[in-house]
mmCIF file of C-alpha atoms in Angstrom:
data_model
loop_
_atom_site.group_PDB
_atom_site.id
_atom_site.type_symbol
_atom_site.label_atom_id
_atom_site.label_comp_id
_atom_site.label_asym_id
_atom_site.label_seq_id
_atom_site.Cartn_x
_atom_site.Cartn_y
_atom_site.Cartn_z
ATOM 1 C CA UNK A 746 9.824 -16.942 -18.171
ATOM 2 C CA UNK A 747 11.816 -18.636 -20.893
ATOM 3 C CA UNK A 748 9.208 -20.908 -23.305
ATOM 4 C CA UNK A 749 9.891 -24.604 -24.598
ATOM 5 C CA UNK A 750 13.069 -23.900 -26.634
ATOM 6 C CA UNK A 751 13.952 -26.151 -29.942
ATOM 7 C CA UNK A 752 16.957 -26.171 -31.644
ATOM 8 C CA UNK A 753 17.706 -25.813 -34.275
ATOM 9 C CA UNK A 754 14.799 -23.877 -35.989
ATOM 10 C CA UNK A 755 15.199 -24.865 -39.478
ATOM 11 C CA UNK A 756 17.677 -27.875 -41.136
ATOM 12 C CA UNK A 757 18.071 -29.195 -43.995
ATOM 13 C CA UNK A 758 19.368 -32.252 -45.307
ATOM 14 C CA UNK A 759 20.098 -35.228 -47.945
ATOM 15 C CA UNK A 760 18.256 -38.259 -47.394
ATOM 16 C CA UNK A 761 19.806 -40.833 -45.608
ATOM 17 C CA UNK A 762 21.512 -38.655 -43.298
ATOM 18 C CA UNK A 763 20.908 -38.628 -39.612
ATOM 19 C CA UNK A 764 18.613 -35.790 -38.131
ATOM 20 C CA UNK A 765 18.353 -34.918 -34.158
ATOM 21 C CA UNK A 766 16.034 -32.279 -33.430
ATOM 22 C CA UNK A 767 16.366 -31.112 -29.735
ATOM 23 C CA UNK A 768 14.002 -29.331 -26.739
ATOM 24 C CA UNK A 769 14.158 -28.088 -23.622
ATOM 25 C CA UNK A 770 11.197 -27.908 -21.805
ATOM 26 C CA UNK A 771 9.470 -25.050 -19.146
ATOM 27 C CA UNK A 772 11.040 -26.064 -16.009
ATOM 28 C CA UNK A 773 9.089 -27.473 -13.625
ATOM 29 C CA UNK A 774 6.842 -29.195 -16.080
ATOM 30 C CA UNK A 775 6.839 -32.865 -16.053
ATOM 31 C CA UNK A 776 5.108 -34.108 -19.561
ATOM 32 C CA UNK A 777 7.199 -33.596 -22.618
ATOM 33 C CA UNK A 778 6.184 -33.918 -25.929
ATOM 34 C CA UNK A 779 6.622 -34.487 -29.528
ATOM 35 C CA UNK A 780 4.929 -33.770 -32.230
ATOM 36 C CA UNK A 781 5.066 -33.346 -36.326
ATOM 37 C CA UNK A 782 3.087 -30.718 -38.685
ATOM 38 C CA UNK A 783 2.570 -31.530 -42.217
ATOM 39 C CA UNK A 784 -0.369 -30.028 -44.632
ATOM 40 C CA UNK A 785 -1.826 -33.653 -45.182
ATOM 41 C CA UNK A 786 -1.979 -34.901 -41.562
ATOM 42 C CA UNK A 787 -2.225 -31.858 -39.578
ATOM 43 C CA UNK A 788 -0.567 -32.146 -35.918
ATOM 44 C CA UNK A 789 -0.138 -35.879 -34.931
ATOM 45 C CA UNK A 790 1.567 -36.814 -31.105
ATOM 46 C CA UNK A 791 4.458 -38.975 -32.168
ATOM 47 C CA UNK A 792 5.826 -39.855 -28.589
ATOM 48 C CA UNK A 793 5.491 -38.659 -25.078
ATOM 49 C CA UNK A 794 6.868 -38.622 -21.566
ATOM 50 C CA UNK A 795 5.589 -38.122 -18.047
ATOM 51 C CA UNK A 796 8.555 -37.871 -15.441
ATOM 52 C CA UNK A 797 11.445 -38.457 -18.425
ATOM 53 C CA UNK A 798 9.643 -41.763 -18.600
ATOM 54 C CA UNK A 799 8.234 -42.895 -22.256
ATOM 55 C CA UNK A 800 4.380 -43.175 -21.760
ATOM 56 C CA UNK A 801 3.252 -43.498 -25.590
ATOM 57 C CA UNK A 802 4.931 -44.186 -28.362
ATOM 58 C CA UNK A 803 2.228 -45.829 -30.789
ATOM 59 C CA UNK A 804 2.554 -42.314 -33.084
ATOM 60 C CA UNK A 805 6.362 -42.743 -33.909
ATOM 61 C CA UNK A 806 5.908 -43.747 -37.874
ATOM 62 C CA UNK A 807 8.582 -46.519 -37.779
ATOM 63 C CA UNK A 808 12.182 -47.478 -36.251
ATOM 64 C CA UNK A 809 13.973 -44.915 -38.169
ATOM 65 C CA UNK A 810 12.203 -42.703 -35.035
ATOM 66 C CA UNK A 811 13.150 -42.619 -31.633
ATOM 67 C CA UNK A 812 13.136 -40.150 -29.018
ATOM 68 C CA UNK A 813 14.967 -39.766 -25.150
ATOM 69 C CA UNK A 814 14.253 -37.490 -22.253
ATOM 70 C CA UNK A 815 17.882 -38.575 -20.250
ATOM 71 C CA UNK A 816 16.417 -35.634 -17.814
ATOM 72 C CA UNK A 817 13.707 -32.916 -16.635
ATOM 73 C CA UNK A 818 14.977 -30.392 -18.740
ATOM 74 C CA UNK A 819 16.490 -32.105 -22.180
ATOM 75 C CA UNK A 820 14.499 -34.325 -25.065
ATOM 76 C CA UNK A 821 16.204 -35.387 -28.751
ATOM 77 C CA UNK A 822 13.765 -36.768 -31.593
ATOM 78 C CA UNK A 823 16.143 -38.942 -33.717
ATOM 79 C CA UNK A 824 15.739 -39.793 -37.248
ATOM 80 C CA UNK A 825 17.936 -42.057 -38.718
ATOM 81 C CA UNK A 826 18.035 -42.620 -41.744
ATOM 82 C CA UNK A 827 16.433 -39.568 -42.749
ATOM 83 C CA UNK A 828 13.717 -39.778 -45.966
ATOM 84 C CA UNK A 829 11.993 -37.220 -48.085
ATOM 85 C CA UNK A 830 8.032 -38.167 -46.689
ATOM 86 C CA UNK A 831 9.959 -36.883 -43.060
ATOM 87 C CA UNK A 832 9.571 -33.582 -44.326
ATOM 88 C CA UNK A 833 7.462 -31.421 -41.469
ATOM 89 C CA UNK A 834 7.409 -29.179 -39.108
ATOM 90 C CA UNK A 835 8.505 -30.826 -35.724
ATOM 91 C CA UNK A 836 6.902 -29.356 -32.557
ATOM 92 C CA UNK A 837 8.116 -30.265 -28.611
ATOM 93 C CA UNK A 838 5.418 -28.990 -26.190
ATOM 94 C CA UNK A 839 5.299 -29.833 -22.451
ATOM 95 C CA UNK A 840 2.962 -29.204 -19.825
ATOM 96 C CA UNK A 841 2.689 -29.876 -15.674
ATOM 97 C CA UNK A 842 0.727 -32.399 -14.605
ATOM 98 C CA UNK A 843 -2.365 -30.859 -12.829
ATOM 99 C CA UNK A 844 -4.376 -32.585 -10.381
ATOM 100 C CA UNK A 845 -7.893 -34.054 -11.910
ATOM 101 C CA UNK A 846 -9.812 -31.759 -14.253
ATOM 102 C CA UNK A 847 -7.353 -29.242 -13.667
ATOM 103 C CA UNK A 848 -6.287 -26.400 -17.185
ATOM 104 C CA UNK A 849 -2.932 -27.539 -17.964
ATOM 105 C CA UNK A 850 -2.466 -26.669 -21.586
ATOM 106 C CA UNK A 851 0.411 -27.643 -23.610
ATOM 107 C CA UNK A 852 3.025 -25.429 -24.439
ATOM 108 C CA UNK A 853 4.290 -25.449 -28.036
ATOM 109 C CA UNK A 854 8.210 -24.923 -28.724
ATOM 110 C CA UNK A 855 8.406 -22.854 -31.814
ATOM 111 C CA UNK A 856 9.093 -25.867 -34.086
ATOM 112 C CA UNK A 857 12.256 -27.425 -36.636
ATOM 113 C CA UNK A 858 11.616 -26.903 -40.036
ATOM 114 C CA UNK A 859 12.716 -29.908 -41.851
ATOM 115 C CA UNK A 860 13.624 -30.433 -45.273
ATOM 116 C CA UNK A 861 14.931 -33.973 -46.199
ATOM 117 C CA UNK A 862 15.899 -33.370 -49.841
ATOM 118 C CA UNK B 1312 -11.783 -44.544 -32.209
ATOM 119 C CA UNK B 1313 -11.293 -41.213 -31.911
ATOM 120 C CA UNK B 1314 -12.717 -38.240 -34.559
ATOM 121 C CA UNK B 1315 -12.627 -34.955 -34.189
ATOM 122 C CA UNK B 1316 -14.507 -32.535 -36.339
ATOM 123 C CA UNK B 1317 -13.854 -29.399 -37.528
ATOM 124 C CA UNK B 1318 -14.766 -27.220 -40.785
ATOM 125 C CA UNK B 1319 -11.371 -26.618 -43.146
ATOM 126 C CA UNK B 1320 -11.835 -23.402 -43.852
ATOM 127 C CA UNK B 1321 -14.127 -20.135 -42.714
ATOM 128 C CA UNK B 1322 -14.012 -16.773 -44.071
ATOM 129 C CA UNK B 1323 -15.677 -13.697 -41.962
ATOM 130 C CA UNK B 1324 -15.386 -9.610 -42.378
ATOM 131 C CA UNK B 1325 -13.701 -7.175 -39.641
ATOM 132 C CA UNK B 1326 -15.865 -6.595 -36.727
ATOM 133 C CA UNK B 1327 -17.864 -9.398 -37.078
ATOM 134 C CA UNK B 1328 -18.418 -12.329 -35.065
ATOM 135 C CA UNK B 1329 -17.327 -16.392 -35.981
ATOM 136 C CA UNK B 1330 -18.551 -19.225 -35.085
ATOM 137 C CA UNK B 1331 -16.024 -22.163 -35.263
ATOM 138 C CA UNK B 1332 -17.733 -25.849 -34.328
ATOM 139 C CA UNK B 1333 -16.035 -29.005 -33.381
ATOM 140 C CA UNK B 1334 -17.707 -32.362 -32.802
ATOM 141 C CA UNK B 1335 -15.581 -35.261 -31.265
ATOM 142 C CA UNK B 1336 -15.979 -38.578 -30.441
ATOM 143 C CA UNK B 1337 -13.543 -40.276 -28.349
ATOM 144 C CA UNK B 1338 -13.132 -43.237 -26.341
ATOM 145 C CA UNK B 1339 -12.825 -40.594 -22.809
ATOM 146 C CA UNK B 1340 -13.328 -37.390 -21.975
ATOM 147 C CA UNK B 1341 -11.675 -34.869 -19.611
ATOM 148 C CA UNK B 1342 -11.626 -31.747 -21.228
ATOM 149 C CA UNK B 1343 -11.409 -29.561 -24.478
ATOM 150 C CA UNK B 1344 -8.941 -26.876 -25.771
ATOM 151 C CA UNK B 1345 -8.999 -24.652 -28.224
ATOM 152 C CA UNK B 1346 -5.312 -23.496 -29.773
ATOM 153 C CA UNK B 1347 -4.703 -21.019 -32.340
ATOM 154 C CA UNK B 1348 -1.918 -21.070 -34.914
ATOM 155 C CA UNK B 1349 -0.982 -18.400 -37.284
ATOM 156 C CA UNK B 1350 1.024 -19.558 -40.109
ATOM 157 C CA UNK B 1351 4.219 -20.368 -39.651
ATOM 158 C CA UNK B 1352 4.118 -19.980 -35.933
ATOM 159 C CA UNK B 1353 3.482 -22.230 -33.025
ATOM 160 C CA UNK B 1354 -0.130 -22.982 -31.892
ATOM 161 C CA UNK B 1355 -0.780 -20.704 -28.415
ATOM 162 C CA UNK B 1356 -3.544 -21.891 -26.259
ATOM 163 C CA UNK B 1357 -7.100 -19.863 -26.310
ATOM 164 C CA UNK B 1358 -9.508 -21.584 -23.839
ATOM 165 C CA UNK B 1359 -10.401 -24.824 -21.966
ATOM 166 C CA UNK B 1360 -13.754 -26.162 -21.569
ATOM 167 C CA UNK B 1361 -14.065 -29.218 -19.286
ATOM 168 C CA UNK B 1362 -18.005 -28.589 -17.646
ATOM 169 C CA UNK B 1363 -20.958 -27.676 -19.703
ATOM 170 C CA UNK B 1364 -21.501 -23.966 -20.531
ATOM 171 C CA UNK B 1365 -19.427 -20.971 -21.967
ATOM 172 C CA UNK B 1366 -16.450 -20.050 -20.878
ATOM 173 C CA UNK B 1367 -15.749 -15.931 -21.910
ATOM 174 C CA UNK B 1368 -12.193 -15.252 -21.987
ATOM 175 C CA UNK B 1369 -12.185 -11.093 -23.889
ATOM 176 C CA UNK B 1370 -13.072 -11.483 -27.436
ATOM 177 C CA UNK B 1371 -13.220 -15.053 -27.023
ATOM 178 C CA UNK B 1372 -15.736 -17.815 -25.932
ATOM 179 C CA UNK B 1373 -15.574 -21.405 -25.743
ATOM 180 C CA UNK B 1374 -18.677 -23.460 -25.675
ATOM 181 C CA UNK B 1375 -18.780 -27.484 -24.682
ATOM 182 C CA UNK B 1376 -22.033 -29.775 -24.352
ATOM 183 C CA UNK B 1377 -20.418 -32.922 -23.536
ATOM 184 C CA UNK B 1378 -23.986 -35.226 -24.240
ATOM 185 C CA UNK B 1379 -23.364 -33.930 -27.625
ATOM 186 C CA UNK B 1380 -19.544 -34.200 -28.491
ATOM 187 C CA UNK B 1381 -19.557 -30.542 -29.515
ATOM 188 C CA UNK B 1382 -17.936 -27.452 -28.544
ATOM 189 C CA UNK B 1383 -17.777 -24.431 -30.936
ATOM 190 C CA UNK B 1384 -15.226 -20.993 -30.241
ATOM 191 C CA UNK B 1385 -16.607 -18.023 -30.814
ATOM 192 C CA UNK B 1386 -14.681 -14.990 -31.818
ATOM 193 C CA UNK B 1387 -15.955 -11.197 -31.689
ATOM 194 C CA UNK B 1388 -15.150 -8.238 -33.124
ATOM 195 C CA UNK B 1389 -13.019 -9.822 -35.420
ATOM 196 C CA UNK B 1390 -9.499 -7.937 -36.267
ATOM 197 C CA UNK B 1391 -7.594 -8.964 -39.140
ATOM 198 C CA UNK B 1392 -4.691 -10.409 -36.476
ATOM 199 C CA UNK B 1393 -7.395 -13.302 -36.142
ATOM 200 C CA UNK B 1394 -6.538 -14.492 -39.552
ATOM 201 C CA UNK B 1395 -5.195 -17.942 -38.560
ATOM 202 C CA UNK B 1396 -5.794 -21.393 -38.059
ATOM 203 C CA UNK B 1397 -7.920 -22.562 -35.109
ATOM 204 C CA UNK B 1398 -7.388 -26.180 -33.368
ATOM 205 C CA UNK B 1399 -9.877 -28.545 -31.539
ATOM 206 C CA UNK B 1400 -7.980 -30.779 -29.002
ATOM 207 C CA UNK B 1401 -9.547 -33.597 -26.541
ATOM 208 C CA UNK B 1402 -8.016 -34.487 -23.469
ATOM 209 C CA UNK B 1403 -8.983 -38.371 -23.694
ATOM 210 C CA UNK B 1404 -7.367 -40.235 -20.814
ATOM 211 C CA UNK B 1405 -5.646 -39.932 -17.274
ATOM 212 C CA UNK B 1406 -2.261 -38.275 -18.838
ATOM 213 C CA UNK B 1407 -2.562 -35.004 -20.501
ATOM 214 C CA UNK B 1408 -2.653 -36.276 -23.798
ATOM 215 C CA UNK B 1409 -4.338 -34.216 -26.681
ATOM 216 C CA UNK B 1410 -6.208 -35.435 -29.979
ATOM 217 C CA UNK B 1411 -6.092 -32.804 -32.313
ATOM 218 C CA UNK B 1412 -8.172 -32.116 -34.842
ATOM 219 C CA UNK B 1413 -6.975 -30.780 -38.411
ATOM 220 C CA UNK B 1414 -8.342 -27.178 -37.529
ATOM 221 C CA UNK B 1415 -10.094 -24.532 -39.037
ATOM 222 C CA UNK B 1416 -8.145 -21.872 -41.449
ATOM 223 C CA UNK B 1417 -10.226 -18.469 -40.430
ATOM 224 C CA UNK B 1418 -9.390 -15.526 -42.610
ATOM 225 C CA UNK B 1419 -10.411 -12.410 -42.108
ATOM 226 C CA UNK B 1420 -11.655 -9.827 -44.779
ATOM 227 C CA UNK B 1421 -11.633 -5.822 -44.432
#
């Protein structure tokens, strides 16, 4: 079975600049989200979705962030415009939705690398 | 708010057996996973603790006492593949939303 897919796997780019980082989720799972890596703040939730339906946002840093899920199986991050302190690793996970104390683990996309120079 | 505990760094030798703890306090509970993540790679999901008691999974056992916020993993016969970083998450409300902690960087010594 094909894993949460993210595209592209490593950018790089001049501040300023517009970034969209895309992922496509395990079918059939029906919470998507995001995520970013960086040495100082380990893994923080920046957004996610139940159903292609925003549920949390309060982890998206500021405006320059925003994220859609127009379906089940597609999901951009947006940064625009881009700044150096954006540099991270960016991680899309998704998981189905269980029923009560149910194991539904996350699964991790392997991640952008991005560089905002 | 929410805290989740976890030691920065552990080293151990081959063969041996780790402990890694994890204290939390959140604001809910409904389970606890464990994730590992070797450097430059994804994290991949170890174990899931939502009840009291150990949960043995091979090599691998995951520990939760909810009365006491604490859960530890516990990792035998340690092979140098184990070298990696080792992440505490809380499932704290209805939605499966996880708080992570920072995790524990385990490296593993011939």
């Amino acid at each position: 079975d094909a894993g949460v897919i993210q595209s592209p796997r490593h950018e790089v780019t001049e501040m300023g600049q517009e970034v969209t980082l895309r992922c496509k989720p395990i079918s059939g799972h029906d919470y998507l989200f995001w995520y970013r890596q960086t040495m100082m703040r380990g893994l923080e939730l920046l957004i996610y979705f139940n159903n292609n339906v925003p549920i949390d946002d309060s982890g998206m840093p500021e405006d320059r962030f925003s994220a859609k899920m127009p379906n089940a199986s597609f999901s951009t991050l947006k940064i625009q415009p881009s700044e150096p302190r954006d540099s991270a690793v960016y991680f899309c996970a998704s998981s189905s939705q269980g029923a009560g104390y149910s194991n539904q683990p996350q699964h991790f996309g392997d991640g952008t690398r991005l560089s905002i120079l | 708010g929410q805290n989740i505990d976890q030691p920065t760094e552990m080293t151990a030798t081959e063969g041996a057996i780790v402990q890694i703890n994890c204290t939390y306090q959140t604001s809910g509970f409904n389970g606890l996973f464990w994730y590992q993540q070797h450097a430059g790679e994804a994290p991949t999901f170890l174990s899931y603790n939502v009840l009291d008691g150990l949960e043995e999974k091979g090599r691998f056992s995951s520990f939760l006492s909810r009365s006491k916020g604490y859960s530890y993993l516990l990792l035998k016969e340690l092979q140098m593949k184990d070298s990696a970083s080792y992440l505490c998450a809380v499932r704290s409300g209805g939605y499966n939303k996880l708080i992570f902690g920072a995790g524990t960087r385990l490296a593993v010594h011939p």
